[in-house]
PDB file of C-alpha atoms in Angstrom:
ATOM      1  CA  MET A  10     112.013  38.039 -30.706  1.00 43.00           C
ATOM      2  CA  THR A  11     110.758  35.682 -28.007  1.00 51.00           C
ATOM      3  CA  THR A  12     107.088  35.634 -27.041  1.00 54.00           C
ATOM      4  CA  GLU A  13     108.030  36.916 -23.574  1.00 57.00           C
ATOM      5  CA  LYS A  14     109.921  39.916 -24.972  1.00 56.00           C
ATOM      6  CA  MET A  15     107.096  40.605 -27.357  1.00 57.00           C
ATOM      7  CA  ASN A  16     104.697  40.586 -24.425  1.00 83.00           C
ATOM      8  CA  ILE A  17     106.858  43.006 -22.417  1.00 87.00           C
ATOM      9  CA  GLN A  18     107.034  45.295 -25.470  1.00 89.00           C
ATOM     10  CA  GLU A  19     103.250  45.043 -25.830  1.00 92.00           C
ATOM     11  CA  ILE A  20     102.834  46.111 -22.191  1.00 93.00           C
ATOM     12  CA  LEU A  21     105.180  49.062 -22.784  1.00 94.00           C
ATOM     13  CA  LYS A  22     103.097  50.016 -25.832  1.00 94.00           C
ATOM     14  CA  ILE A  23      99.910  50.004 -23.711  1.00 96.00           C
ATOM     15  CA  LEU A  24     101.514  52.671 -21.505  1.00 96.00           C
ATOM     16  CA  THR A  25     102.972  54.833 -24.288  1.00 96.00           C
ATOM     17  CA  ASP A  26      99.788  54.641 -26.390  1.00 95.00           C
ATOM     18  CA  SER A  27      97.872  56.127 -23.445  1.00 95.00           C
ATOM     19  CA  GLY A  28     100.050  59.255 -23.626  1.00 93.00           C
ATOM     20  CA  ILE A  29     102.649  58.379 -20.990  1.00 94.00           C
ATOM     21  CA  GLU A  30     106.041  59.714 -22.077  1.00 94.00           C
ATOM     22  CA  PRO A  31     108.374  56.836 -23.234  1.00 95.00           C
ATOM     23  CA  ASN A  32     111.068  57.295 -20.530  1.00 95.00           C
ATOM     24  CA  GLU A  33     108.394  57.431 -17.827  1.00 94.00           C
ATOM     25  CA  ALA A  34     106.647  54.401 -19.335  1.00 95.00           C
ATOM     26  CA  ASN A  35     109.901  52.410 -19.171  1.00 94.00           C
ATOM     27  CA  VAL A  36     110.335  53.304 -15.486  1.00 94.00           C
ATOM     28  CA  GLU A  37     106.711  52.388 -14.750  1.00 95.00           C
ATOM     29  CA  LEU A  38     106.991  49.060 -16.588  1.00 94.00           C
ATOM     30  CA  LYS A  39     110.078  48.251 -14.498  1.00 93.00           C
ATOM     31  CA  LEU A  40     108.118  49.066 -11.309  1.00 94.00           C
ATOM     32  CA  LEU A  41     105.194  46.872 -12.394  1.00 95.00           C
ATOM     33  CA  LEU A  42     107.499  43.966 -13.269  1.00 94.00           C
ATOM     34  CA  GLU A  43     109.349  44.250  -9.947  1.00 93.00           C
ATOM     35  CA  HIS A  44     106.229  44.605  -7.825  1.00 94.00           C
ATOM     36  CA  PHE A  45     103.816  42.159  -9.447  1.00 95.00           C
ATOM     37  CA  ALA A  46     106.216  39.630 -11.022  1.00 94.00           C
ATOM     38  CA  ASN A  47     109.265  39.951  -8.736  1.00 93.00           C
ATOM     39  CA  TYR A  48     111.251  40.420 -11.952  1.00 91.00           C
ATOM     40  CA  GLY A  49     114.115  42.940 -11.958  1.00 87.00           C
ATOM     41  CA  THR A  50     117.115  44.037 -14.020  1.00 78.00           C
ATOM     42  CA  LYS A  51     119.188  41.115 -12.701  1.00 84.00           C
ATOM     43  CA  ASP A  52     116.556  38.652 -13.981  1.00 82.00           C
ATOM     44  CA  ILE A  53     116.638  40.257 -17.443  1.00 72.00           C
ATOM     45  CA  ILE A  54     120.464  39.961 -17.555  1.00 75.00           C
ATOM     46  CA  LEU A  55     120.315  36.325 -16.431  1.00 80.00           C
ATOM     47  CA  GLY A  56     117.622  35.585 -19.026  1.00 78.00           C
ATOM     48  CA  LYS A  57     115.130  34.429 -16.399  1.00 83.00           C
ATOM     49  CA  LYS A  58     111.749  33.596 -17.893  1.00 85.00           C
ATOM     50  CA  LEU A  59     108.449  35.083 -16.788  1.00 87.00           C
ATOM     51  CA  THR A  60     105.424  32.847 -16.433  1.00 88.00           C
ATOM     52  CA  ALA A  61     102.370  33.591 -18.578  1.00 89.00           C
ATOM     53  CA  GLU A  62     100.369  34.235 -15.389  1.00 92.00           C
ATOM     54  CA  LYS A  63     102.779  36.883 -14.151  1.00 92.00           C
ATOM     55  CA  LEU A  64     102.966  38.560 -17.534  1.00 92.00           C
ATOM     56  CA  GLU A  65      99.178  38.662 -17.664  1.00 93.00           C
ATOM     57  CA  LEU A  66      99.016  40.249 -14.199  1.00 95.00           C
ATOM     58  CA  VAL A  67     101.531  42.954 -15.200  1.00 95.00           C
ATOM     59  CA  LYS A  68      99.579  43.579 -18.419  1.00 95.00           C
ATOM     60  CA  GLU A  69      96.347  43.917 -16.404  1.00 95.00           C
ATOM     61  CA  LYS A  70      97.962  46.524 -14.118  1.00 96.00           C
ATOM     62  CA  ALA A  71      99.368  48.424 -17.127  1.00 96.00           C
ATOM     63  CA  LEU A  72      95.884  48.535 -18.657  1.00 96.00           C
ATOM     64  CA  LEU A  73      94.486  49.870 -15.368  1.00 96.00           C
ATOM     65  CA  ARG A  74      97.171  52.600 -15.389  1.00 96.00           C
ATOM     66  CA  ALA A  75      96.511  53.460 -19.045  1.00 95.00           C
ATOM     67  CA  LYS A  76      92.719  53.553 -18.814  1.00 95.00           C
ATOM     68  CA  THR A  77      92.276  55.365 -15.502  1.00 94.00           C
ATOM     69  CA  ARG A  78      95.550  57.380 -15.302  1.00 94.00           C
ATOM     70  CA  GLN A  79      95.684  56.218 -11.691  1.00 94.00           C
ATOM     71  CA  PRO A  80      99.237  56.934 -10.442  1.00 95.00           C
ATOM     72  CA  ILE A  81     101.619  54.011 -10.645  1.00 96.00           C
ATOM     73  CA  GLN A  82     102.284  54.484  -6.907  1.00 96.00           C
ATOM     74  CA  HIS A  83      98.638  53.779  -6.084  1.00 96.00           C
ATOM     75  CA  ILE A  84      98.709  50.660  -8.250  1.00 96.00           C
ATOM     76  CA  THR A  85     101.808  49.256  -6.516  1.00 97.00           C
ATOM     77  CA  GLY A  86     100.928  50.794  -3.127  1.00 96.00           C
ATOM     78  CA  PHE A  87     104.399  52.291  -2.701  1.00 97.00           C
ATOM     79  CA  ALA A  88     106.362  55.435  -3.610  1.00 96.00           C
ATOM     80  CA  ASP A  89     110.147  55.789  -3.660  1.00 95.00           C
ATOM     81  CA  PHE A  90     111.427  58.695  -1.581  1.00 97.00           C
ATOM     82  CA  MET A  91     115.044  59.340  -0.613  1.00 97.00           C
ATOM     83  CA  GLY A  92     115.955  55.693  -1.143  1.00 95.00           C
ATOM     84  CA  GLU A  93     113.076  54.256   0.890  1.00 97.00           C
ATOM     85  CA  LYS A  94     109.735  52.795  -0.122  1.00 96.00           C
ATOM     86  CA  PHE A  95     106.771  54.553   1.478  1.00 98.00           C
ATOM     87  CA  ILE A  96     103.269  53.128   1.690  1.00 98.00           C
ATOM     88  CA  VAL A  97     100.896  55.414  -0.213  1.00 97.00           C
ATOM     89  CA  ASN A  98      97.162  55.372  -0.877  1.00 96.00           C
ATOM     90  CA  PRO A  99      94.422  57.865  -1.849  1.00 94.00           C
ATOM     91  CA  SER A 100      94.452  59.371   1.679  1.00 96.00           C
ATOM     92  CA  VAL A 101      97.982  60.828   1.326  1.00 97.00           C
ATOM     93  CA  LEU A 102      99.922  62.967  -1.109  1.00 95.00           C
ATOM     94  CA  ILE A 103     102.377  60.913  -3.159  1.00 96.00           C
ATOM     95  CA  PRO A 104     105.904  62.025  -2.143  1.00 96.00           C
ATOM     96  CA  ARG A 105     107.601  63.959  -4.941  1.00 93.00           C
ATOM     97  CA  ASP A 106     111.218  64.705  -5.850  1.00 93.00           C
ATOM     98  CA  GLU A 107     110.777  68.409  -5.017  1.00 94.00           C
ATOM     99  CA  THR A 108     110.023  67.519  -1.399  1.00 97.00           C
ATOM    100  CA  GLU A 109     113.440  65.848  -1.127  1.00 97.00           C
ATOM    101  CA  ILE A 110     114.974  69.341  -1.456  1.00 98.00           C
ATOM    102  CA  LEU A 111     112.976  70.455   1.600  1.00 98.00           C
ATOM    103  CA  VAL A 112     113.949  67.382   3.624  1.00 98.00           C
ATOM    104  CA  ARG A 113     117.645  67.572   2.734  1.00 98.00           C
ATOM    105  CA  LYS A 114     117.740  71.243   3.765  1.00 98.00           C
ATOM    106  CA  ALA A 115     115.954  70.432   7.038  1.00 98.00           C
ATOM    107  CA  ILE A 116     118.407  67.609   7.804  1.00 98.00           C
ATOM    108  CA  GLU A 117     121.352  69.934   7.109  1.00 98.00           C
ATOM    109  CA  VAL A 118     119.995  72.671   9.423  1.00 98.00           C
ATOM    110  CA  ILE A 119     119.103  70.198  12.192  1.00 98.00           C
ATOM    111  CA  ASN A 120     122.516  68.508  12.153  1.00 98.00           C
ATOM    112  CA  ASN A 121     124.450  71.782  11.918  1.00 98.00           C
ATOM    113  CA  ASN A 122     122.591  73.205  14.930  1.00 97.00           C
ATOM    114  CA  ASN A 123     122.262  69.991  16.947  1.00 97.00           C
ATOM    115  CA  PHE A 124     118.478  70.486  17.128  1.00 98.00           C
ATOM    116  CA  LYS A 125     116.495  68.011  19.243  1.00 97.00           C
ATOM    117  CA  MET A 126     112.785  68.746  18.565  1.00 98.00           C
ATOM    118  CA  ALA A 127     111.101  69.179  15.180  1.00 98.00           C
ATOM    119  CA  LEU A 128     107.523  69.572  13.948  1.00 98.00           C
ATOM    120  CA  ASP A 129     106.176  68.466  10.560  1.00 98.00           C
ATOM    121  CA  VAL A 130     102.867  70.216   9.778  1.00 98.00           C
ATOM    122  CA  GLY A 131     100.614  68.289   7.375  1.00 97.00           C
ATOM    123  CA  THR A 132     102.660  65.107   7.588  1.00 98.00           C
ATOM    124  CA  GLY A 133     100.560  62.994   5.154  1.00 97.00           C
ATOM    125  CA  SER A 134     102.469  59.764   4.442  1.00 98.00           C
ATOM    126  CA  GLY A 135     105.031  60.761   7.078  1.00 98.00           C
ATOM    127  CA  CYS A 136     107.838  60.863   4.488  1.00 98.00           C
ATOM    128  CA  ILE A 137     109.290  64.166   5.775  1.00 98.00           C
ATOM    129  CA  ALA A 138     109.083  63.171   9.446  1.00 98.00           C
ATOM    130  CA  CYS A 139     110.515  59.694   8.829  1.00 98.00           C
ATOM    131  CA  MET A 140     113.515  60.897   6.834  1.00 98.00           C
ATOM    132  CA  VAL A 141     114.294  63.652   9.344  1.00 98.00           C
ATOM    133  CA  ALA A 142     114.096  61.068  12.135  1.00 98.00           C
ATOM    134  CA  LYS A 143     116.303  58.636  10.210  1.00 98.00           C
ATOM    135  CA  TYR A 144     119.102  61.071   9.349  1.00 98.00           C
ATOM    136  CA  THR A 145     119.260  63.242  12.495  1.00 98.00           C
ATOM    137  CA  ASP A 146     119.236  62.877  16.279  1.00 96.00           C
ATOM    138  CA  CYS A 147     116.050  64.906  16.336  1.00 96.00           C
ATOM    139  CA  ARG A 148     112.703  63.735  17.659  1.00 97.00           C
ATOM    140  CA  ILE A 149     109.918  64.841  15.325  1.00 98.00           C
ATOM    141  CA  ILE A 150     106.154  65.133  15.711  1.00 98.00           C
ATOM    142  CA  GLY A 151     104.085  64.846  12.528  1.00 98.00           C
ATOM    143  CA  LEU A 152     100.712  66.633  12.626  1.00 98.00           C
ATOM    144  CA  ASP A 153      97.787  65.998  10.278  1.00 97.00           C
ATOM    145  CA  ILE A 154      94.045  66.606  10.295  1.00 96.00           C
ATOM    146  CA  SER A 155      93.347  63.296   8.520  1.00 97.00           C
ATOM    147  CA  SER A 156      93.126  60.117  10.609  1.00 97.00           C
ATOM    148  CA  ASP A 157      93.672  57.961   7.508  1.00 97.00           C
ATOM    149  CA  ALA A 158      96.842  59.892   6.664  1.00 97.00           C
ATOM    150  CA  LEU A 159      98.107  59.475  10.243  1.00 98.00           C
ATOM    151  CA  ASN A 160      97.519  55.706  10.084  1.00 98.00           C
ATOM    152  CA  THR A 161      99.594  55.593   6.889  1.00 98.00           C
ATOM    153  CA  ALA A 162     102.359  57.679   8.503  1.00 98.00           C
ATOM    154  CA  LEU A 163     102.417  55.315  11.496  1.00 97.00           C
ATOM    155  CA  ASP A 164     102.733  52.316   9.172  1.00 97.00           C
ATOM    156  CA  ASN A 165     105.668  53.972   7.404  1.00 98.00           C
ATOM    157  CA  ALA A 166     107.423  54.849  10.669  1.00 98.00           C
ATOM    158  CA  SER A 167     106.922  51.259  11.813  1.00 97.00           C
ATOM    159  CA  ARG A 168     108.459  49.860   8.593  1.00 96.00           C
ATOM    160  CA  LEU A 169     111.524  52.052   9.185  1.00 97.00           C
ATOM    161  CA  ASN A 170     111.734  51.251  12.935  1.00 96.00           C
ATOM    162  CA  LEU A 171     111.291  54.912  13.878  1.00 96.00           C
ATOM    163  CA  PHE A 172     108.561  54.525  16.486  1.00 81.00           C
ATOM    164  CA  ASN A 173     110.218  56.548  19.247  1.00 90.00           C
ATOM    165  CA  LYS A 174     111.743  59.191  16.976  1.00 96.00           C
ATOM    166  CA  ALA A 175     108.873  59.971  14.585  1.00 97.00           C
ATOM    167  CA  ILE A 176     105.546  60.280  16.383  1.00 96.00           C
ATOM    168  CA  PHE A 177     102.221  61.379  14.964  1.00 98.00           C
ATOM    169  CA  ARG A 178      99.276  63.333  16.286  1.00 97.00           C
ATOM    170  CA  LYS A 179      95.916  64.492  14.939  1.00 98.00           C
ATOM    171  CA  SER A 180      95.900  68.283  14.742  1.00 97.00           C
ATOM    172  CA  ASP A 181      94.504  71.101  12.612  1.00 96.00           C
ATOM    173  CA  ILE A 182      97.777  72.987  12.091  1.00 96.00           C
ATOM    174  CA  PHE A 183      98.887  73.738  15.704  1.00 97.00           C
ATOM    175  CA  SER A 184      95.543  73.048  17.422  1.00 97.00           C
ATOM    176  CA  ASN A 185      96.859  69.944  19.218  1.00 97.00           C
ATOM    177  CA  VAL A 186     100.325  71.209  20.149  1.00 97.00           C
ATOM    178  CA  LYS A 187     100.412  70.747  23.922  1.00 95.00           C
ATOM    179  CA  PRO A 188     100.884  73.647  26.352  1.00 94.00           C
ATOM    180  CA  GLY A 189     104.582  74.268  26.936  1.00 94.00           C
ATOM    181  CA  GLU A 190     105.748  72.279  23.888  1.00 96.00           C
ATOM    182  CA  THR A 191     108.385  74.119  21.862  1.00 97.00           C
ATOM    183  CA  PHE A 192     110.401  73.197  18.789  1.00 98.00           C
ATOM    184  CA  ASP A 193     113.740  73.993  17.185  1.00 98.00           C
ATOM    185  CA  ILE A 194     112.375  73.697  13.654  1.00 98.00           C
ATOM    186  CA  ILE A 195     108.977  73.624  11.946  1.00 98.00           C
ATOM    187  CA  ILE A 196     108.802  72.016   8.507  1.00 98.00           C
ATOM    188  CA  SER A 197     105.799  71.992   6.191  1.00 98.00           C
ATOM    189  CA  ASN A 198     104.792  71.081   2.662  1.00 97.00           C
ATOM    190  CA  PRO A 199     101.307  72.638   2.943  1.00 95.00           C
ATOM    191  CA  PRO A 200      98.471  72.693   0.408  1.00 91.00           C
ATOM    192  CA  TYR A 201      99.338  75.537  -1.985  1.00 90.00           C
ATOM    193  CA  ILE A 202      97.287  75.125  -5.172  1.00 87.00           C
ATOM    194  CA  PRO A 203      94.563  77.807  -5.489  1.00 87.00           C
ATOM    195  CA  PRO A 204      91.027  76.664  -6.470  1.00 85.00           C
ATOM    196  CA  CYS A 205      91.315  78.348  -9.891  1.00 82.00           C
ATOM    197  CA  GLU A 206      94.030  75.821 -10.862  1.00 84.00           C
ATOM    198  CA  LYS A 207      91.847  72.782 -10.118  1.00 83.00           C
ATOM    199  CA  GLU A 208      90.857  72.152 -13.740  1.00 81.00           C
ATOM    200  CA  LYS A 209      94.439  72.482 -15.025  1.00 83.00           C
ATOM    201  CA  ILE A 210      96.178  69.844 -12.913  1.00 84.00           C
ATOM    202  CA  GLN A 211      97.426  66.556 -14.373  1.00 83.00           C
ATOM    203  CA  ALA A 212      95.024  63.607 -14.430  1.00 82.00           C
ATOM    204  CA  GLU A 213      97.317  61.690 -12.041  1.00 85.00           C
ATOM    205  CA  VAL A 214      97.345  64.502  -9.466  1.00 84.00           C
ATOM    206  CA  LYS A 215      93.537  64.316  -9.220  1.00 84.00           C
ATOM    207  CA  PHE A 216      94.005  61.023  -7.330  1.00 87.00           C
ATOM    208  CA  ASP A 217      95.779  62.856  -4.481  1.00 86.00           C
ATOM    209  CA  PRO A 218      93.511  63.990  -1.603  1.00 86.00           C
ATOM    210  CA  GLU A 219      92.087  67.460  -2.308  1.00 86.00           C
ATOM    211  CA  ILE A 220      92.702  68.479   1.305  1.00 86.00           C
ATOM    212  CA  ALA A 221      96.468  68.039   0.710  1.00 88.00           C
ATOM    213  CA  LEU A 222      96.486  70.008  -2.556  1.00 86.00           C
ATOM    214  CA  PHE A 223      94.105  72.957  -2.543  1.00 88.00           C
ATOM    215  CA  THR A 224      93.639  76.126  -0.528  1.00 86.00           C
ATOM    216  CA  LYS A 225      90.436  78.130  -0.242  1.00 88.00           C
ATOM    217  CA  ASP A 226      92.078  81.472  -1.069  1.00 86.00           C
ATOM    218  CA  GLU A 227      92.884  82.562  -4.613  1.00 85.00           C
ATOM    219  CA  LYS A 228      96.646  82.943  -4.100  1.00 89.00           C
ATOM    220  CA  GLY A 229      97.340  79.586  -2.464  1.00 90.00           C
ATOM    221  CA  LEU A 230      98.826  81.301   0.597  1.00 94.00           C
ATOM    222  CA  GLU A 231      96.245  80.376   3.255  1.00 95.00           C
ATOM    223  CA  PHE A 232      98.358  77.789   5.096  1.00 96.00           C
ATOM    224  CA  TYR A 233     101.634  79.694   4.790  1.00 96.00           C
ATOM    225  CA  GLU A 234      99.919  82.655   6.454  1.00 97.00           C
ATOM    226  CA  LYS A 235      98.435  80.617   9.329  1.00 96.00           C
ATOM    227  CA  ILE A 236     101.612  78.658  10.043  1.00 97.00           C
ATOM    228  CA  THR A 237     103.949  81.678   9.802  1.00 98.00           C
ATOM    229  CA  ARG A 238     101.731  83.833  12.007  1.00 97.00           C
ATOM    230  CA  GLU A 239     101.438  81.211  14.758  1.00 97.00           C
ATOM    231  CA  ALA A 240     104.895  79.617  14.544  1.00 97.00           C
ATOM    232  CA  SER A 241     106.639  82.110  16.833  1.00 94.00           C
ATOM    233  CA  ALA A 242     104.532  80.970  19.811  1.00 96.00           C
ATOM    234  CA  ILE A 243     106.059  77.477  19.699  1.00 97.00           C
ATOM    235  CA  LEU A 244     109.494  78.077  18.141  1.00 97.00           C
ATOM    236  CA  ASN A 245     112.582  78.337  20.298  1.00 96.00           C
ATOM    237  CA  LYS A 246     114.814  81.405  19.802  1.00 92.00           C
ATOM    238  CA  ASP A 247     116.952  80.958  16.665  1.00 94.00           C
ATOM    239  CA  GLY A 248     114.566  78.196  15.595  1.00 98.00           C
ATOM    240  CA  TYR A 249     113.807  77.656  11.911  1.00 98.00           C
ATOM    241  CA  LEU A 250     110.681  77.675   9.774  1.00 98.00           C
ATOM    242  CA  MET A 251     110.907  75.865   6.453  1.00 98.00           C
ATOM    243  CA  PHE A 252     108.377  75.401   3.630  1.00 98.00           C
ATOM    244  CA  GLU A 253     108.073  73.800   0.235  1.00 97.00           C
ATOM    245  CA  LEU A 254     106.832  76.457  -2.202  1.00 97.00           C
ATOM    246  CA  GLY A 255     104.326  76.534  -5.021  1.00 93.00           C
ATOM    247  CA  ILE A 256     105.353  78.150  -8.303  1.00 92.00           C
ATOM    248  CA  GLY A 257     105.507  81.943  -8.103  1.00 93.00           C
ATOM    249  CA  GLN A 258     104.907  82.135  -4.343  1.00 95.00           C
ATOM    250  CA  SER A 259     108.425  82.786  -3.011  1.00 97.00           C
ATOM    251  CA  PHE A 260     108.299  86.600  -2.986  1.00 97.00           C
ATOM    252  CA  GLU A 261     105.060  86.827  -0.974  1.00 97.00           C
ATOM    253  CA  ILE A 262     106.054  84.085   1.464  1.00 97.00           C
ATOM    254  CA  LYS A 263     109.476  85.684   2.054  1.00 98.00           C
ATOM    255  CA  SER A 264     107.708  88.980   2.814  1.00 98.00           C
ATOM    256  CA  LEU A 265     105.259  87.183   5.129  1.00 97.00           C
ATOM    257  CA  MET A 266     108.091  85.542   7.045  1.00 98.00           C
ATOM    258  CA  GLU A 267     109.964  88.840   7.418  1.00 98.00           C
ATOM    259  CA  GLN A 268     106.823  90.543   8.767  1.00 97.00           C
ATOM    260  CA  ASN A 269     106.552  87.812  11.419  1.00 97.00           C
ATOM    261  CA  GLY A 270     110.075  88.050  12.814  1.00 96.00           C
ATOM    262  CA  PHE A 271     112.051  85.703  10.553  1.00 97.00           C
ATOM    263  CA  GLY A 272     115.430  86.604   9.078  1.00 97.00           C
ATOM    264  CA  ASP A 273     118.431  84.911   7.403  1.00 97.00           C
ATOM    265  CA  ILE A 274     115.956  83.838   4.731  1.00 98.00           C
ATOM    266  CA  GLU A 275     117.222  81.438   2.092  1.00 98.00           C
ATOM    267  CA  ILE A 276     115.360  80.355  -1.057  1.00 98.00           C
ATOM    268  CA  ILE A 277     116.453  77.151  -2.821  1.00 98.00           C
ATOM    269  CA  LYS A 278     115.629  76.365  -6.446  1.00 97.00           C
ATOM    270  CA  ASP A 279     114.738  72.955  -7.861  1.00 96.00           C
ATOM    271  CA  LEU A 280     116.417  71.383 -10.910  1.00 94.00           C
ATOM    272  CA  ALA A 281     114.075  73.332 -13.202  1.00 95.00           C
ATOM    273  CA  GLY A 282     115.253  76.619 -11.662  1.00 96.00           C
ATOM    274  CA  ILE A 283     111.951  77.175  -9.808  1.00 96.00           C
ATOM    275  CA  ASP A 284     111.999  78.607  -6.254  1.00 97.00           C
ATOM    276  CA  ARG A 285     111.032  75.471  -4.328  1.00 97.00           C
ATOM    277  CA  VAL A 286     112.080  75.752  -0.668  1.00 98.00           C
ATOM    278  CA  ILE A 287     112.238  78.702   1.735  1.00 98.00           C
ATOM    279  CA  SER A 288     114.003  78.644   5.067  1.00 98.00           C
ATOM    280  CA  GLY A 289     114.137  81.350   7.757  1.00 98.00           C
ATOM    281  CA  LYS A 290     115.406  81.769  11.318  1.00 97.00           C
ATOM    282  CA  TYR A 291     113.244  83.206  14.110  1.00 96.00           C
ATOM    283  CA  LEU A 292     115.264  86.116  15.422  1.00 90.00           C
TER     284      LEU A 292
END
């Protein structure tokens, strides 16, 4: 075995020894090699050599990941989402695969109904707003209470050349929706983890901003209730409301939506069979 291969194996071992599952460790090593050494699968096939300096830098980043359990996305500064790289940092929630289900459903509904105006509540990195803007003819406004999150969302929209289609505004839920503004669809992946779950979450999740994760109420329904109650005032007739769901919340949120004038409710499961997205039409 060459010294270089031995070194790559050593770096992999740093990750797995820290408790990172082997398949995940392999993916993370690939990300570290690509980001910090510009060394990808093609280079491995071609037998391209890595310099000692680059290997040392990758090893240093792997040690940081292993010791702190800081998410790999914070170490590289980027997260993959629906085929794009999004800038991420401690001020925004790292985009997750489950959120793709929400975005794909939103894109389907928007395109099927030829919707023109959308609202993303709690936009964070802007990943939902940017992908809706990219794959539809809809203009979307992303709202967030955090100025740092909004700056990140703007950077992401700029990277994807979506300046006029995805726009961002500081707002506490609907507080900064302008008089007379109405929307065809409201999309949200709100905070939904109750405070009692705080001690049980993964070490990596603790690096996400608390404001994007936790509610103040014990059921994790606080934001669903506020958004659902107030949505009708700014939704056009036959407009849609769509949420990502926390585990075990679908029944209560479906009931909440029905009580507030929504029908044609659809619940979509994720790959693990968990109710993950809810969609309803304002009748």
